[in-house]
PDB file of C-alpha atoms and ligand atoms in Angstrom:
ATOM      1  CA  MET A   1     -18.097   3.005   8.327  1.00 98.00           C
ATOM      2  CA  ILE A   2     -14.641   3.969   7.086  1.00 98.00           C
ATOM      3  CA  TYR A   3     -11.878   1.378   7.387  1.00 98.00           C
ATOM      4  CA  VAL A   4      -8.168   1.295   6.644  1.00 98.00           C
ATOM      5  CA  MET A   5      -5.774  -1.588   5.962  1.00 98.00           C
ATOM      6  CA  SER A   6      -2.270  -1.739   4.537  1.00 98.00           C
ATOM      7  CA  ASP A   7       0.586  -3.849   3.185  1.00 98.00           C
ATOM      8  CA  LEU A   8      -1.565  -6.619   1.746  1.00 98.00           C
ATOM      9  CA  HIS A   9       1.484  -7.855  -0.218  1.00 98.00           C
ATOM     10  CA  GLY A  10      -0.438 -10.444  -2.201  1.00 98.00           C
ATOM     11  CA  CYS A  11      -2.277 -11.902   0.804  1.00 98.00           C
ATOM     12  CA  TYR A  12      -5.546 -12.243  -1.099  1.00 98.00           C
ATOM     13  CA  GLU A  13      -7.049 -14.840   1.225  1.00 97.00           C
ATOM     14  CA  GLU A  14      -6.534 -12.682   4.297  1.00 98.00           C
ATOM     15  CA  TYR A  15      -7.848  -9.618   2.420  1.00 98.00           C
ATOM     16  CA  CYS A  16     -11.105 -11.480   1.606  1.00 98.00           C
ATOM     17  CA  LYS A  17     -11.424 -12.740   5.160  1.00 98.00           C
ATOM     18  CA  ALA A  18     -10.922  -9.223   6.497  1.00 98.00           C
ATOM     19  CA  LEU A  19     -13.711  -7.841   4.289  1.00 98.00           C
ATOM     20  CA  GLU A  20     -15.934 -10.613   5.573  1.00 98.00           C
ATOM     21  CA  LEU A  21     -14.991  -9.963   9.189  1.00 98.00           C
ATOM     22  CA  ILE A  22     -15.953  -6.277   9.008  1.00 98.00           C
ATOM     23  CA  ASP A  23     -19.046  -7.153   6.960  1.00 98.00           C
ATOM     24  CA  PHE A  24     -17.862  -4.719   4.293  1.00 98.00           C
ATOM     25  CA  SER A  25     -20.763  -3.393   2.205  1.00 98.00           C
ATOM     26  CA  SER A  26     -21.412  -0.755  -0.463  1.00 97.00           C
ATOM     27  CA  GLU A  27     -22.273   1.673   2.375  1.00 97.00           C
ATOM     28  CA  ASP A  28     -18.719   1.433   3.730  1.00 98.00           C
ATOM     29  CA  ILE A  29     -15.436   2.858   2.535  1.00 98.00           C
ATOM     30  CA  LEU A  30     -12.042   1.157   2.635  1.00 98.00           C
ATOM     31  CA  TYR A  31      -8.702   2.888   2.217  1.00 98.00           C
ATOM     32  CA  VAL A  32      -5.806   0.596   1.327  1.00 98.00           C
ATOM     33  CA  LEU A  33      -2.542   2.253   2.358  1.00 98.00           C
ATOM     34  CA  GLY A  34      -0.295   0.711  -0.264  1.00 97.00           C
ATOM     35  CA  ASP A  35       2.030  -2.214  -0.900  1.00 98.00           C
ATOM     36  CA  ILE A  36      -0.686  -4.315  -2.413  1.00 98.00           C
ATOM     37  CA  VAL A  37       1.772  -6.186  -4.626  1.00 98.00           C
ATOM     38  CA  ASP A  38       4.993  -8.235  -4.186  1.00 97.00           C
ATOM     39  CA  ARG A  39       6.200 -10.948  -1.817  1.00 95.00           C
ATOM     40  CA  GLY A  40       2.883 -12.748  -1.183  1.00 95.00           C
ATOM     41  CA  LYS A  41       0.971 -15.249  -3.300  1.00 96.00           C
ATOM     42  CA  GLU A  42      -1.783 -13.387  -5.188  1.00 97.00           C
ATOM     43  CA  PRO A  43      -1.114  -9.693  -5.759  1.00 98.00           C
ATOM     44  CA  ILE A  44      -2.933  -9.363  -9.084  1.00 98.00           C
ATOM     45  CA  LYS A  45      -6.107 -10.913  -7.697  1.00 98.00           C
ATOM     46  CA  ILE A  46      -6.228  -8.267  -4.971  1.00 98.00           C
ATOM     47  CA  LEU A  47      -5.788  -5.455  -7.495  1.00 98.00           C
ATOM     48  CA  GLN A  48      -8.521  -6.892  -9.695  1.00 98.00           C
ATOM     49  CA  ASP A  49     -10.903  -7.142  -6.755  1.00 98.00           C
ATOM     50  CA  MET A  50     -10.167  -3.568  -5.635  1.00 98.00           C
ATOM     51  CA  MET A  51     -10.712  -2.276  -9.173  1.00 98.00           C
ATOM     52  CA  MET A  52     -14.223  -3.702  -9.245  1.00 97.00           C
ATOM     53  CA  ARG A  53     -15.285  -1.759  -6.163  1.00 98.00           C
ATOM     54  CA  ASP A  54     -15.956   1.968  -6.261  1.00 97.00           C
ATOM     55  CA  ASN A  55     -15.749   2.294  -2.464  1.00 98.00           C
ATOM     56  CA  VAL A  56     -12.158   1.092  -2.112  1.00 98.00           C
ATOM     57  CA  TYR A  57      -9.620   3.921  -2.307  1.00 98.00           C
ATOM     58  CA  PRO A  58      -5.985   2.982  -2.922  1.00 98.00           C
ATOM     59  CA  ILE A  59      -3.011   4.965  -1.649  1.00 98.00           C
ATOM     60  CA  ILE A  60       0.323   4.136  -3.266  1.00 98.00           C
ATOM     61  CA  GLY A  61       3.137   2.245  -1.532  1.00 98.00           C
ATOM     62  CA  ASN A  62       6.782   1.898  -2.571  1.00 97.00           C
ATOM     63  CA  HIS A  63       6.187  -1.615  -3.954  1.00 98.00           C
ATOM     64  CA  ASP A  64       3.217  -0.472  -6.045  1.00 98.00           C
ATOM     65  CA  TYR A  65       5.326   2.409  -7.323  1.00 97.00           C
ATOM     66  CA  MET A  66       8.241   0.137  -8.265  1.00 96.00           C
ATOM     67  CA  ALA A  67       5.920  -2.376  -9.929  1.00 97.00           C
ATOM     68  CA  MET A  68       4.092   0.277 -11.890  1.00 95.00           C
ATOM     69  CA  SER A  69       7.272   1.976 -13.141  1.00 93.00           C
ATOM     70  CA  VAL A  70       8.780  -1.292 -14.381  1.00 94.00           C
ATOM     71  CA  LEU A  71       5.583  -2.839 -15.764  1.00 95.00           C
ATOM     72  CA  ARG A  72       4.785   0.324 -17.715  1.00 90.00           C
ATOM     73  CA  LYS A  73       8.118   0.031 -19.462  1.00 87.00           C
ATOM     74  CA  LEU A  74       7.683  -3.663 -20.180  1.00 85.00           C
ATOM     75  CA  THR A  75       4.142  -3.299 -21.508  1.00 83.00           C
ATOM     76  CA  VAL A  76       5.037  -0.865 -24.285  1.00 78.00           C
ATOM     77  CA  GLU A  77       4.707  -2.340 -27.738  1.00 71.00           C
ATOM     78  CA  ILE A  78       8.138  -2.861 -29.247  1.00 73.00           C
ATOM     79  CA  THR A  79       8.431  -1.149 -32.596  1.00 79.00           C
ATOM     80  CA  GLU A  80      11.152  -0.678 -35.163  1.00 79.00           C
ATOM     81  CA  ASP A  81      11.825   2.745 -33.712  1.00 77.00           C
ATOM     82  CA  ASN A  82      12.216   1.789 -30.084  1.00 75.00           C
ATOM     83  CA  TYR A  83      13.452  -1.798 -30.002  1.00 72.00           C
ATOM     84  CA  GLU A  84      17.098  -0.912 -29.569  1.00 72.00           C
ATOM     85  CA  ASN A  85      16.847   1.835 -26.995  1.00 73.00           C
ATOM     86  CA  HIS A  86      13.506   1.127 -25.327  1.00 76.00           C
ATOM     87  CA  LEU A  87      15.004  -0.132 -22.062  1.00 82.00           C
ATOM     88  CA  THR A  88      17.738   2.048 -20.655  1.00 86.00           C
ATOM     89  CA  GLU A  89      20.345   0.931 -18.153  1.00 89.00           C
ATOM     90  CA  GLU A  90      18.342   2.740 -15.484  1.00 89.00           C
ATOM     91  CA  ASP A  91      15.252   0.736 -16.402  1.00 88.00           C
ATOM     92  CA  MET A  92      17.203  -2.496 -16.061  1.00 88.00           C
ATOM     93  CA  GLU A  93      18.530  -1.420 -12.657  1.00 91.00           C
ATOM     94  CA  ALA A  94      15.000  -0.596 -11.518  1.00 90.00           C
ATOM     95  CA  TYR A  95      13.912  -4.015 -12.728  1.00 91.00           C
ATOM     96  CA  TYR A  96      16.618  -5.885 -10.787  1.00 90.00           C
ATOM     97  CA  ARG A  97      16.011  -3.813  -7.670  1.00 92.00           C
ATOM     98  CA  TRP A  98      12.317  -4.677  -7.867  1.00 93.00           C
ATOM     99  CA  MET A  99      13.029  -8.395  -8.369  1.00 93.00           C
ATOM    100  CA  GLN A 100      15.284  -8.395  -5.295  1.00 92.00           C
ATOM    101  CA  ASP A 101      12.474  -6.774  -3.339  1.00 91.00           C
ATOM    102  CA  GLY A 102       9.866  -9.467  -4.020  1.00 93.00           C
ATOM    103  CA  GLY A 103       8.624  -8.517  -7.501  1.00 95.00           C
ATOM    104  CA  HIS A 104       8.770 -12.057  -8.949  1.00 94.00           C
ATOM    105  CA  VAL A 105       5.224 -13.117  -8.116  1.00 94.00           C
ATOM    106  CA  THR A 106       3.778  -9.867  -9.351  1.00 96.00           C
ATOM    107  CA  ILE A 107       5.531 -10.002 -12.699  1.00 95.00           C
ATOM    108  CA  GLU A 108       4.731 -13.709 -13.251  1.00 95.00           C
ATOM    109  CA  GLN A 109       1.022 -13.157 -12.662  1.00 96.00           C
ATOM    110  CA  PHE A 110       1.005  -9.930 -14.637  1.00 96.00           C
ATOM    111  CA  LYS A 111       2.598 -11.691 -17.616  1.00 94.00           C
ATOM    112  CA  ALA A 112      -0.263 -14.207 -17.705  1.00 95.00           C
ATOM    113  CA  LEU A 113      -2.850 -11.446 -18.325  1.00 96.00           C
ATOM    114  CA  SER A 114      -4.220 -10.315 -21.672  1.00 94.00           C
ATOM    115  CA  PHE A 115      -3.014  -7.002 -23.095  1.00 92.00           C
ATOM    116  CA  GLU A 116      -6.312  -5.309 -22.078  1.00 94.00           C
ATOM    117  CA  GLU A 117      -6.141  -6.683 -18.542  1.00 96.00           C
ATOM    118  CA  LYS A 118      -2.569  -5.396 -18.249  1.00 95.00           C
ATOM    119  CA  GLN A 119      -3.590  -1.943 -19.448  1.00 94.00           C
ATOM    120  CA  ASP A 120      -6.530  -1.875 -17.011  1.00 96.00           C
ATOM    121  CA  ILE A 121      -4.238  -2.644 -14.095  1.00 97.00           C
ATOM    122  CA  LEU A 122      -1.648  -0.045 -15.096  1.00 96.00           C
ATOM    123  CA  ASP A 123      -4.348   2.604 -15.627  1.00 96.00           C
ATOM    124  CA  TYR A 124      -5.820   1.728 -12.242  1.00 98.00           C
ATOM    125  CA  MET A 125      -2.435   1.991 -10.498  1.00 97.00           C
ATOM    126  CA  ASP A 126      -1.799   5.322 -12.184  1.00 96.00           C
ATOM    127  CA  GLU A 127      -4.715   6.752 -10.215  1.00 96.00           C
ATOM    128  CA  PHE A 128      -3.415   5.723  -6.782  1.00 98.00           C
ATOM    129  CA  ALA A 129      -3.319   8.687  -4.415  1.00 98.00           C
ATOM    130  CA  LEU A 130      -0.104   9.741  -2.675  1.00 98.00           C
ATOM    131  CA  TYR A 131      -2.017  10.408   0.566  1.00 98.00           C
ATOM    132  CA  GLU A 132      -5.518  11.193   1.784  1.00 98.00           C
ATOM    133  CA  GLU A 133      -6.962  13.409   4.516  1.00 98.00           C
ATOM    134  CA  VAL A 134     -10.127  12.203   6.196  1.00 98.00           C
ATOM    135  CA  SER A 135     -12.201  13.629   9.058  1.00 98.00           C
ATOM    136  CA  VAL A 136     -14.502  11.339  11.002  1.00 98.00           C
ATOM    137  CA  ASN A 137     -16.486  12.318  14.108  1.00 95.00           C
ATOM    138  CA  GLY A 138     -14.248  15.333  14.713  1.00 95.00           C
ATOM    139  CA  ARG A 139     -11.001  13.356  14.430  1.00 97.00           C
ATOM    140  CA  ASP A 140      -8.682  14.335  11.586  1.00 98.00           C
ATOM    141  CA  TYR A 141      -6.572  11.672   9.946  1.00 98.00           C
ATOM    142  CA  ILE A 142      -3.738  11.767   7.428  1.00 98.00           C
ATOM    143  CA  LEU A 143      -3.427   8.473   5.555  1.00 98.00           C
ATOM    144  CA  VAL A 144      -0.050   7.769   3.965  1.00 98.00           C
ATOM    145  CA  HIS A 145       2.027   4.671   3.177  1.00 98.00           C
ATOM    146  CA  ALA A 146       5.393   5.301   4.872  1.00 98.00           C
ATOM    147  CA  GLY A 147       5.349   8.613   6.745  1.00 97.00           C
ATOM    148  CA  LEU A 148       6.046  12.342   6.728  1.00 98.00           C
ATOM    149  CA  GLU A 149       9.829  12.518   6.828  1.00 97.00           C
ATOM    150  CA  PRO A 150      11.841  14.606   7.127  1.00 96.00           C
ATOM    151  CA  PHE A 151       9.044  16.211   9.104  1.00 97.00           C
ATOM    152  CA  ASP A 152       8.451  19.944   9.185  1.00 95.00           C
ATOM    153  CA  GLU A 153       5.159  21.206  10.565  1.00 91.00           C
ATOM    154  CA  ASN A 154       5.168  24.170   8.191  1.00 93.00           C
ATOM    155  CA  LYS A 155       5.520  21.998   5.129  1.00 95.00           C
ATOM    156  CA  ASN A 156       2.551  21.313   2.858  1.00 96.00           C
ATOM    157  CA  LEU A 157       1.708  17.650   2.595  1.00 97.00           C
ATOM    158  CA  ASP A 158       2.148  17.828  -1.178  1.00 96.00           C
ATOM    159  CA  ASP A 159       5.794  18.843  -0.730  1.00 96.00           C
ATOM    160  CA  TYR A 160       6.807  15.481   0.770  1.00 97.00           C
ATOM    161  CA  GLY A 161       6.321  13.886  -2.636  1.00 96.00           C
ATOM    162  CA  LEU A 162       7.711  10.379  -3.030  1.00 96.00           C
ATOM    163  CA  GLN A 163       9.330  10.513   0.434  1.00 97.00           C
ATOM    164  CA  MET A 164       5.836   9.752   1.678  1.00 97.00           C
ATOM    165  CA  ILE A 165       6.115   6.255   0.251  1.00 97.00           C
ATOM    166  CA  PHE A 166       9.819   5.521   0.767  1.00 97.00           C
ATOM    167  CA  LYS A 167      10.949   7.256   3.961  1.00 97.00           C
ATOM    168  CA  ARG A 168      10.196   5.476   7.205  1.00 97.00           C
ATOM    169  CA  CYS A 169       8.098   7.286   9.770  1.00 97.00           C
ATOM    170  CA  ASN A 170       9.570   8.475  13.073  1.00 97.00           C
ATOM    171  CA  TYR A 171       7.145   6.952  15.557  1.00 98.00           C
ATOM    172  CA  ASP A 172       8.870   8.557  18.546  1.00 97.00           C
ATOM    173  CA  ARG A 173       7.907  11.972  17.304  1.00 97.00           C
ATOM    174  CA  GLN A 174       4.389  13.380  17.480  1.00 97.00           C
ATOM    175  CA  TYR A 175       3.833  15.196  14.201  1.00 97.00           C
ATOM    176  CA  PHE A 176       0.587  17.033  15.017  1.00 96.00           C
ATOM    177  CA  ASP A 177      -1.364  17.763  18.209  1.00 96.00           C
ATOM    178  CA  ASP A 178      -4.702  17.757  16.436  1.00 95.00           C
ATOM    179  CA  LYS A 179      -4.280  15.104  13.758  1.00 97.00           C
ATOM    180  CA  TYR A 180      -3.613  11.402  13.637  1.00 98.00           C
ATOM    181  CA  VAL A 181      -1.219  10.014  11.064  1.00 98.00           C
ATOM    182  CA  ILE A 182      -2.050   6.499   9.855  1.00 98.00           C
ATOM    183  CA  THR A 183       0.805   4.634   8.199  1.00 98.00           C
ATOM    184  CA  GLY A 184       1.732   1.221   6.850  1.00 98.00           C
ATOM    185  CA  HIS A 185       5.186   0.225   5.469  1.00 98.00           C
ATOM    186  CA  THR A 186       6.806  -0.482   8.848  1.00 98.00           C
ATOM    187  CA  PRO A 187       5.612  -3.747  10.395  1.00 98.00           C
ATOM    188  CA  THR A 188       4.527  -2.854  13.929  1.00 98.00           C
ATOM    189  CA  VAL A 189       6.805  -5.539  15.390  1.00 97.00           C
ATOM    190  CA  MET A 190       9.716  -3.394  14.147  1.00 97.00           C
ATOM    191  CA  ILE A 191       8.434  -0.316  15.992  1.00 98.00           C
ATOM    192  CA  ASP A 192       8.030  -2.197  19.253  1.00 97.00           C
ATOM    193  CA  PRO A 193       8.206  -6.008  19.619  1.00 97.00           C
ATOM    194  CA  ALA A 194       5.319  -5.812  22.090  1.00 97.00           C
ATOM    195  CA  TYR A 195       3.067  -4.911  19.145  1.00 97.00           C
ATOM    196  CA  ARG A 196       3.882  -8.005  17.116  1.00 96.00           C
ATOM    197  CA  GLY A 197       0.860  -8.637  14.863  1.00 97.00           C
ATOM    198  CA  LYS A 198      -1.058  -5.737  16.462  1.00 98.00           C
ATOM    199  CA  ILE A 199      -1.928  -2.187  15.430  1.00 98.00           C
ATOM    200  CA  TYR A 200       0.353   0.370  17.117  1.00 98.00           C
ATOM    201  CA  GLU A 201      -1.045   3.602  18.611  1.00 97.00           C
ATOM    202  CA  LYS A 202       1.140   6.232  20.270  1.00 97.00           C
ATOM    203  CA  ASN A 203       2.054   9.909  19.831  1.00 97.00           C
ATOM    204  CA  ASN A 204      -0.918  10.416  17.502  1.00 98.00           C
ATOM    205  CA  HIS A 205       0.502   7.707  15.238  1.00 98.00           C
ATOM    206  CA  ILE A 206      -1.555   4.736  14.165  1.00 98.00           C
ATOM    207  CA  ALA A 207       0.625   2.116  12.463  1.00 98.00           C
ATOM    208  CA  ILE A 208      -1.437  -0.592  10.817  1.00 98.00           C
ATOM    209  CA  ASP A 209       1.033  -2.891   9.010  1.00 98.00           C
ATOM    210  CA  CYS A 210       0.783  -5.935  11.271  1.00 98.00           C
ATOM    211  CA  GLY A 211       3.174  -7.905   9.044  1.00 97.00           C
ATOM    212  CA  CYS A 212       0.693 -10.248   7.364  1.00 97.00           C
ATOM    213  CA  VAL A 213       3.094 -11.412   4.665  1.00 96.00           C
ATOM    214  CA  PHE A 214       5.744 -12.110   7.304  1.00 96.00           C
ATOM    215  CA  GLY A 215       3.404 -14.548   9.039  1.00 96.00           C
ATOM    216  CA  PHE A 216       1.775 -12.253  11.605  1.00 97.00           C
ATOM    217  CA  ALA A 217      -1.623 -10.645  10.916  1.00 98.00           C
ATOM    218  CA  LEU A 218      -3.641  -8.370   8.687  1.00 98.00           C
ATOM    219  CA  GLY A 219      -4.994  -5.498  10.758  1.00 98.00           C
ATOM    220  CA  VAL A 220      -8.034  -3.385   9.975  1.00 98.00           C
ATOM    221  CA  TYR A 221      -8.751  -0.114  11.767  1.00 98.00           C
ATOM    222  CA  CYS A 222     -12.175   1.537  11.798  1.00 98.00           C
ATOM    223  CA  LEU A 223     -11.991   5.348  11.730  1.00 98.00           C
ATOM    224  CA  ASP A 224     -15.552   5.740  13.074  1.00 98.00           C
ATOM    225  CA  THR A 225     -15.218   3.513  16.133  1.00 97.00           C
ATOM    226  CA  GLN A 226     -11.398   3.151  16.540  1.00 97.00           C
ATOM    227  CA  GLU A 227     -12.039  -0.566  16.673  1.00 98.00           C
ATOM    228  CA  LYS A 228      -9.311  -2.922  15.521  1.00 98.00           C
ATOM    229  CA  TYR A 229      -9.852  -6.187  13.677  1.00 98.00           C
ATOM    230  CA  TYR A 230      -7.338  -8.906  12.892  1.00 98.00           C
ATOM    231  CA  ILE A 231      -7.008 -11.805  10.515  1.00 98.00           C
ATOM    232  CA  GLN A 232      -4.226 -14.143  11.591  1.00 95.00           C
ATOM    233  CA  LYS A 233      -1.986 -15.207   8.725  1.00 91.00           C
ATOM    234  CA  GLU A 234      -2.541 -18.832   7.780  1.00 77.00           C
ATOM    235  CA  ASP A 235       0.620 -20.904   7.540  1.00 70.00           C
ATOM    236  CA  ASP A 236       1.566 -21.611   3.950  1.00 61.00           C
ATOM    237  CA  LYS A 237       1.579 -25.345   3.662  1.00 49.00           C
TER     238      LYS A 237
HETATM  239 MN1   MN B 301       6.273  -0.291   1.919  1.00 79.28          MN
END
């Protein structure tokens, strides 16, 4: 079976419970549609678990992108040649922007790793895909973190570039008649309050960020059966 989930945001416990719920095995495939890090409690643990599995395919989210850009810069060995000009003003701005957007937990846990563990994580994140196209039982899916905006049906998917991870999807607009677009990034409660904590399906859109880190749920969607699974977020005590 092929499954998708998104916006784990450090919710390691719920991620483990979701794998258990779907009885995830080496025969299955899981796509994670980005925003694995930031905000929640255990982002690095999720990354390390994903890295160990060769049937989990990551797609990059804006938080993963921000984290990777900043952590790359901070993990460079400081030498006599670069110590004065290694971090530019732009780097510092990116750092503060990331901290304001929930990067604290990620950087704290990253700092506690050994140099090799840090490199492994950065190398792993470097390989994250920008999007994926998957066909299952005659249904075609495009898997992407944020959306395809500004949308143009004649545009190649590759031409959306980083807008795919930063620019919010327009859920009122059907992009394709013959393809489903699966996105995270926008908690479904923001698309329509009636979908609070639930996967949203309309206009050939499937929005799967059920707002786990905001106290709602982690949703899992099965591409083979169109079944939906939920892990309710435990209250942080
Ligand atoms: Mn996002």
